[in-house]
Coordinates of C-alpha atoms and ligand atoms in Angstrom, one line a residue:
M1 CA 0.1 0.0 -0.2
S2 CA 1.0 3.6 -0.5
H3 CA 2.3 6.6 1.7
W4 CA 0.0 8.9 0.3
G5 CA -2.8 8.4 3.2
A6 CA -1.9 11.6 5.1
T7 CA -1.8 13.9 2.0
A8 CA -5.3 12.5 0.5
D9 CA -6.8 12.9 4.0
A10 CA -5.7 16.5 4.2
S11 CA -7.4 16.9 0.3
A12 CA -10.6 15.0 1.5
R13 CA -11.1 17.5 4.5
R14 CA -10.6 20.5 2.0
T15 CA -12.6 19.0 -0.9
P16 CA -16.2 20.2 -1.1
R17 CA -18.5 17.1 -1.3
S18 CA -20.7 19.1 -3.6
A19 CA -20.8 19.8 -7.4
G20 CA -18.4 21.5 -9.4
V21 CA -17.9 22.8 -12.8
G22 CA -15.2 22.2 -15.7
L23 CA -13.6 25.8 -16.0
R24 CA -13.0 26.5 -19.7
L25 CA -11.0 29.2 -21.3
S26 CA -14.0 30.7 -22.6
H27 CA -15.5 31.4 -19.0
L28 CA -12.3 32.4 -17.4
A29 CA -12.4 36.0 -17.8
E30 CA -16.0 35.9 -16.7
V31 CA -15.3 33.8 -13.7
V32 CA -12.5 36.4 -12.5
A33 CA -14.8 39.3 -13.5
T34 CA -18.0 38.2 -11.7
R35 CA -17.0 35.3 -9.3
P36 CA -20.2 33.3 -9.7
P37 CA -21.7 31.2 -7.3
A38 CA -19.7 27.6 -7.6
A39 CA -18.5 25.2 -5.2
W40 CA -15.0 24.2 -6.9
F41 CA -13.5 24.3 -10.5
E42 CA -11.8 21.5 -12.2
I43 CA -9.3 22.7 -14.9
H44 CA -7.0 21.1 -17.7
P45 CA -3.6 22.1 -16.7
E46 CA -2.5 21.6 -20.4
N47 CA -4.7 24.8 -21.1
F48 CA -2.8 26.9 -18.9
L49 CA 0.8 25.8 -18.7
A50 CA 1.2 27.1 -22.7
N51 CA -0.8 30.4 -22.1
P52 CA 0.7 32.7 -19.2
H53 CA -2.0 35.1 -19.3
A54 CA -4.4 32.4 -18.5
G55 CA -2.0 31.2 -15.9
E56 CA -2.3 34.4 -14.0
L57 CA -6.2 34.5 -14.3
L58 CA -6.1 31.1 -13.0
Q59 CA -4.0 32.0 -9.6
E60 CA -6.8 34.5 -9.0
V61 CA -9.6 32.0 -9.4
A62 CA -7.6 29.8 -7.0
Q63 CA -7.7 32.6 -4.4
H64 CA -11.6 32.2 -4.2
Y65 CA -12.3 28.5 -5.2
P66 CA -11.1 25.1 -4.4
I67 CA -9.3 24.0 -7.5
S68 CA -9.2 20.3 -9.1
V69 CA -6.3 19.6 -11.6
H70 CA -7.8 17.2 -14.2
T71 CA -4.7 16.3 -16.7
V72 CA -5.0 15.0 -20.2
G73 CA -1.4 15.0 -21.0
I74 CA 0.1 12.3 -18.6
S75 CA -0.3 9.1 -20.6
I76 CA -0.2 6.5 -17.5
G77 CA -1.1 3.8 -20.4
S78 CA 1.6 4.8 -22.9
V79 CA 4.3 2.0 -23.3
E80 CA 7.1 4.7 -24.2
G81 CA 6.7 6.1 -20.5
I82 CA 5.8 9.1 -18.8
D83 CA 6.9 12.6 -20.0
R84 CA 8.9 13.7 -17.1
A85 CA 9.3 17.1 -18.5
H86 CA 5.5 17.4 -18.4
L87 CA 5.0 15.7 -15.4
A88 CA 7.8 18.5 -13.8
R89 CA 5.5 21.0 -15.4
L90 CA 2.3 19.8 -13.8
R91 CA 4.3 19.3 -10.4
S92 CA 5.2 23.2 -10.7
L93 CA 1.2 24.1 -11.3
V94 CA 0.2 22.0 -8.5
D95 CA 2.6 23.4 -6.1
A96 CA 1.5 27.0 -6.8
L97 CA -2.4 26.0 -6.9
D98 CA -2.4 23.5 -4.1
P99 CA -5.3 21.8 -5.7
V100 CA -7.9 19.7 -3.8
L101 CA -7.6 16.6 -6.3
V102 CA -5.3 15.6 -9.1
S103 CA -6.8 13.4 -11.6
G104 CA -6.2 11.6 -15.1
H105 CA -7.7 9.1 -17.4
L106 CA -7.1 5.3 -17.7
A107 CA -5.8 5.7 -21.0
W108 CA -2.6 6.1 -23.5
S109 CA -2.7 9.2 -25.6
T110 CA 1.0 9.8 -26.5
H111 CA 3.0 7.8 -29.0
E112 CA 6.8 8.4 -30.2
G113 CA 6.5 11.9 -28.2
A114 CA 3.6 13.3 -30.2
Y115 CA 0.2 13.9 -28.0
L116 CA -2.9 12.6 -29.7
N117 CA -6.3 13.9 -29.5
D118 CA -8.1 11.1 -28.1
L119 CA -7.7 9.0 -24.9
L120 CA -7.1 5.6 -26.5
P121 CA -8.2 2.3 -24.5
L122 CA -5.9 -0.2 -23.1
P123 CA -6.1 -4.1 -22.9
F124 CA -6.9 -5.2 -19.2
D125 CA -4.0 -7.9 -19.0
D126 CA -1.1 -8.5 -16.4
E127 CA 1.3 -7.0 -19.0
T128 CA -0.8 -3.7 -19.1
L129 CA -1.3 -3.8 -15.4
A130 CA 2.6 -4.0 -14.8
V131 CA 3.0 -1.0 -17.2
V132 CA 0.2 1.3 -15.4
V133 CA 1.3 0.5 -11.9
A134 CA 4.8 1.5 -12.9
H135 CA 3.8 4.7 -14.5
L136 CA 1.1 5.4 -11.9
T137 CA 3.7 5.3 -9.3
E138 CA 6.2 7.8 -11.0
V139 CA 3.4 9.9 -11.4
Q140 CA 2.2 9.9 -7.6
E141 CA 6.2 10.1 -6.7
G142 CA 6.8 13.0 -8.9
L143 CA 3.5 15.0 -7.8
G144 CA 3.9 13.9 -4.3
R145 CA 0.2 13.6 -4.3
R146 CA -2.6 10.7 -4.4
Y147 CA -3.7 10.5 -8.2
L148 CA -7.2 9.9 -9.1
V149 CA -7.7 7.4 -12.1
E150 CA -10.5 7.9 -14.2
N151 CA -12.7 5.1 -16.0
P152 CA -12.4 6.0 -19.6
S153 CA -15.3 6.0 -22.4
S154 CA -15.1 2.8 -24.6
Y155 CA -16.2 1.8 -27.9
V156 CA -14.4 -1.6 -28.4
G157 CA -12.9 -4.0 -26.2
F158 CA -9.8 -6.0 -27.0
G159 CA -10.0 -9.8 -27.1
S160 CA -6.6 -10.3 -25.3
S161 CA -8.1 -8.7 -22.0
T162 CA -7.8 -11.2 -18.9
M163 CA -10.0 -9.1 -16.4
T164 CA -12.9 -6.5 -16.5
E165 CA -11.9 -2.8 -16.4
A166 CA -13.6 -2.8 -12.9
E167 CA -11.0 -5.5 -11.8
F168 CA -8.3 -3.8 -13.5
L169 CA -9.1 -0.4 -11.4
C170 CA -9.3 -2.4 -8.3
E171 CA -6.1 -3.9 -8.7
L172 CA -4.5 -0.2 -9.4
V173 CA -5.8 0.9 -6.2
R174 CA -4.6 -2.0 -4.4
R175 CA -1.1 -2.0 -5.9
T176 CA -0.6 1.8 -6.0
G177 CA -2.7 3.3 -3.4
C178 CA -4.5 5.7 -6.1
S179 CA -8.1 6.6 -5.7
L180 CA -10.5 6.5 -8.4
L181 CA -12.5 9.1 -10.5
C182 CA -15.9 7.3 -11.5
D183 CA -16.9 9.2 -14.8
V184 CA -20.8 8.1 -14.3
S185 CA -21.5 9.2 -18.2
N186 CA -18.4 7.0 -19.2
V187 CA -19.6 3.9 -17.2
Y188 CA -23.3 4.4 -19.0
L189 CA -21.8 5.0 -22.5
S190 CA -19.3 2.3 -22.1
A191 CA -21.9 -0.1 -21.1
R192 CA -24.3 0.9 -23.8
N193 CA -21.8 0.5 -26.5
M194 CA -20.0 -2.8 -25.2
G195 CA -23.1 -4.6 -23.9
Y196 CA -22.9 -5.1 -20.1
D197 CA -24.8 -3.7 -17.0
P198 CA -23.7 -0.1 -15.9
Y199 CA -25.0 -0.7 -12.4
R200 CA -22.9 -3.9 -11.9
Y201 CA -20.0 -1.8 -13.2
I202 CA -20.5 0.5 -10.4
D203 CA -21.3 -2.2 -7.9
A204 CA -17.7 -4.1 -8.8
L205 CA -15.7 -0.6 -8.0
P206 CA -14.3 -0.6 -4.5
I207 CA -16.4 2.0 -2.3
D208 CA -13.5 3.4 -0.5
A209 CA -11.6 4.4 -3.2
V210 CA -13.9 6.6 -5.3
H211 CA -13.2 10.3 -4.4
E212 CA -14.5 11.9 -7.2
L213 CA -17.3 11.5 -9.8
H214 CA -18.0 13.1 -13.3
L215 CA -20.9 14.0 -15.3
G216 CA -21.0 15.0 -19.0
G217 CA -23.2 14.6 -22.2
F218 CA -22.4 12.4 -25.1
T219 CA -24.3 12.3 -28.6
S220 CA -25.4 9.3 -30.6
E221 CA -24.2 8.3 -33.7
P222 CA -25.4 5.3 -36.2
D223 CA -23.2 2.3 -35.6
E224 CA -21.9 1.5 -39.1
A225 CA -21.0 -2.1 -38.2
T226 CA -24.5 -2.8 -36.9
P227 CA -27.2 -1.9 -39.2
G228 CA -29.9 0.1 -37.3
G229 CA -27.4 0.3 -34.3
E230 CA -26.1 3.3 -32.7
V231 CA -22.9 4.1 -30.7
L232 CA -22.6 6.7 -28.0
I233 CA -19.7 9.5 -28.2
D234 CA -18.3 11.1 -25.4
T235 CA -18.5 14.5 -26.9
H236 CA -19.1 16.5 -23.8
S237 CA -21.2 18.8 -26.1
V238 CA -24.7 18.6 -24.3
G239 CA -26.3 18.2 -21.0
V240 CA -26.4 14.9 -19.0
A241 CA -28.6 12.6 -19.8
G242 CA -31.6 11.4 -18.3
P243 CA -30.5 7.7 -17.6
V244 CA -27.2 8.9 -16.6
W245 CA -29.1 11.2 -13.6
E246 CA -30.2 7.6 -12.4
L247 CA -27.1 5.9 -12.7
Y248 CA -25.4 9.0 -10.8
A249 CA -28.2 8.6 -7.8
Y250 CA -27.3 4.9 -7.8
A251 CA -23.4 5.9 -7.6
L252 CA -24.0 8.4 -4.7
R253 CA -26.1 5.5 -2.8
R254 CA -22.8 3.1 -3.0
F255 CA -20.0 5.9 -2.8
G256 CA -22.0 8.4 -0.7
R257 CA -21.7 11.9 -1.3
Q258 CA -18.8 12.9 -3.5
P259 CA -17.6 16.0 -5.4
T260 CA -19.2 15.7 -8.8
L261 CA -18.1 17.7 -11.7
I262 CA -20.2 19.0 -14.9
E263 CA -17.8 18.5 -17.9
W264 CA -18.7 20.4 -21.0
D265 CA -15.9 20.8 -23.7
N266 CA -17.7 21.5 -26.9
D267 CA -20.2 23.7 -28.1
I268 CA -19.9 25.2 -24.7
P269 CA -23.0 27.2 -23.5
P270 CA -23.0 30.1 -21.3
F271 CA -21.7 29.7 -17.6
A272 CA -25.4 29.7 -16.2
T273 CA -26.0 26.7 -18.4
L274 CA -23.0 24.9 -16.3
A275 CA -24.2 26.0 -13.0
A276 CA -27.9 24.7 -13.5
E277 CA -26.6 21.4 -14.3
A278 CA -24.4 21.6 -11.3
T279 CA -27.6 22.6 -9.0
R280 CA -29.4 19.5 -10.8
A281 CA -26.6 17.2 -9.4
E282 CA -26.9 18.9 -5.8
E283 CA -30.5 18.3 -6.0
V284 CA -29.9 14.6 -6.7
A285 CA -27.4 14.1 -4.1
S286 CA -29.7 16.1 -1.5
M287 CA -32.5 13.6 -2.6
T288 CA -30.5 10.8 -2.5
Q289 CA -29.1 11.5 1.1
K290 CA -32.7 12.4 2.4
E291 CA -33.7 8.8 1.1
A292 CA -30.8 7.2 2.8
R293 CA -31.9 8.7 5.9
A294 CA -35.6 7.7 5.5
L295 CA -34.5 4.2 5.0
A296 CA -32.2 4.2 8.1
G297 CA -34.8 5.2 10.3
Ligands
LIG1 FE1 -14.8 12.7 -17.0

């Protein structure tokens, strides 16, 4: 087991167990100028590392709101290893912001030194597990913090996989002491695309390891491989779908109230729309807690 307990406990005390919003560059100036009500913000560090002006504004935001750092450039699944220069840049930003959470995807997105736009899937077998464990250990050591690993959105599986995605994540937690970020929309989308039960997936994740939830919108496209079929694409371009809100309530019942992020990355609407989605997440969480209390007694 890891030595990340103390850091994680300190972060957990500071992390609002409420709904935050993904802070995108298009809303940055507005947030600095108007300081809208928001429980916390999650940022993609890659948007700020290459943009000094945005970085200064972010420091200002961090004076007033808890910040979570969600990297899309640390590729824990890439065979060629972690980009140490990027990890060092990320460490500097993390030290400057002192975020409540630091997270990234279970995926690979670099190949031969080039960053790919997509977060690409991995086969779930012992060989991949050893690679990801080594990389995750390096990332946690490099950042001096516990890292939260997010379940990916999936469209195809590997015939060579010898364990399920949930089993793979459980092993990562056991071997590295990492936490999990459960993207509820990704669970629903992947389950629909791959033909498994999203509720059983939630049941299979270790309760004590899940310290953040994500909610985002997806779109449906015709599945060219199956006449009349559809494939759900993780576009983050629309609001959260009805069945995902139901799965979110189920996840809250299992994991307890957790920091929940509204993600919207394309066709980004006015900030008020994101805030309204966060309010809805709060309402679902409050209702779920009330139901649990009523059942208990
Ligand atoms: Fe996500």
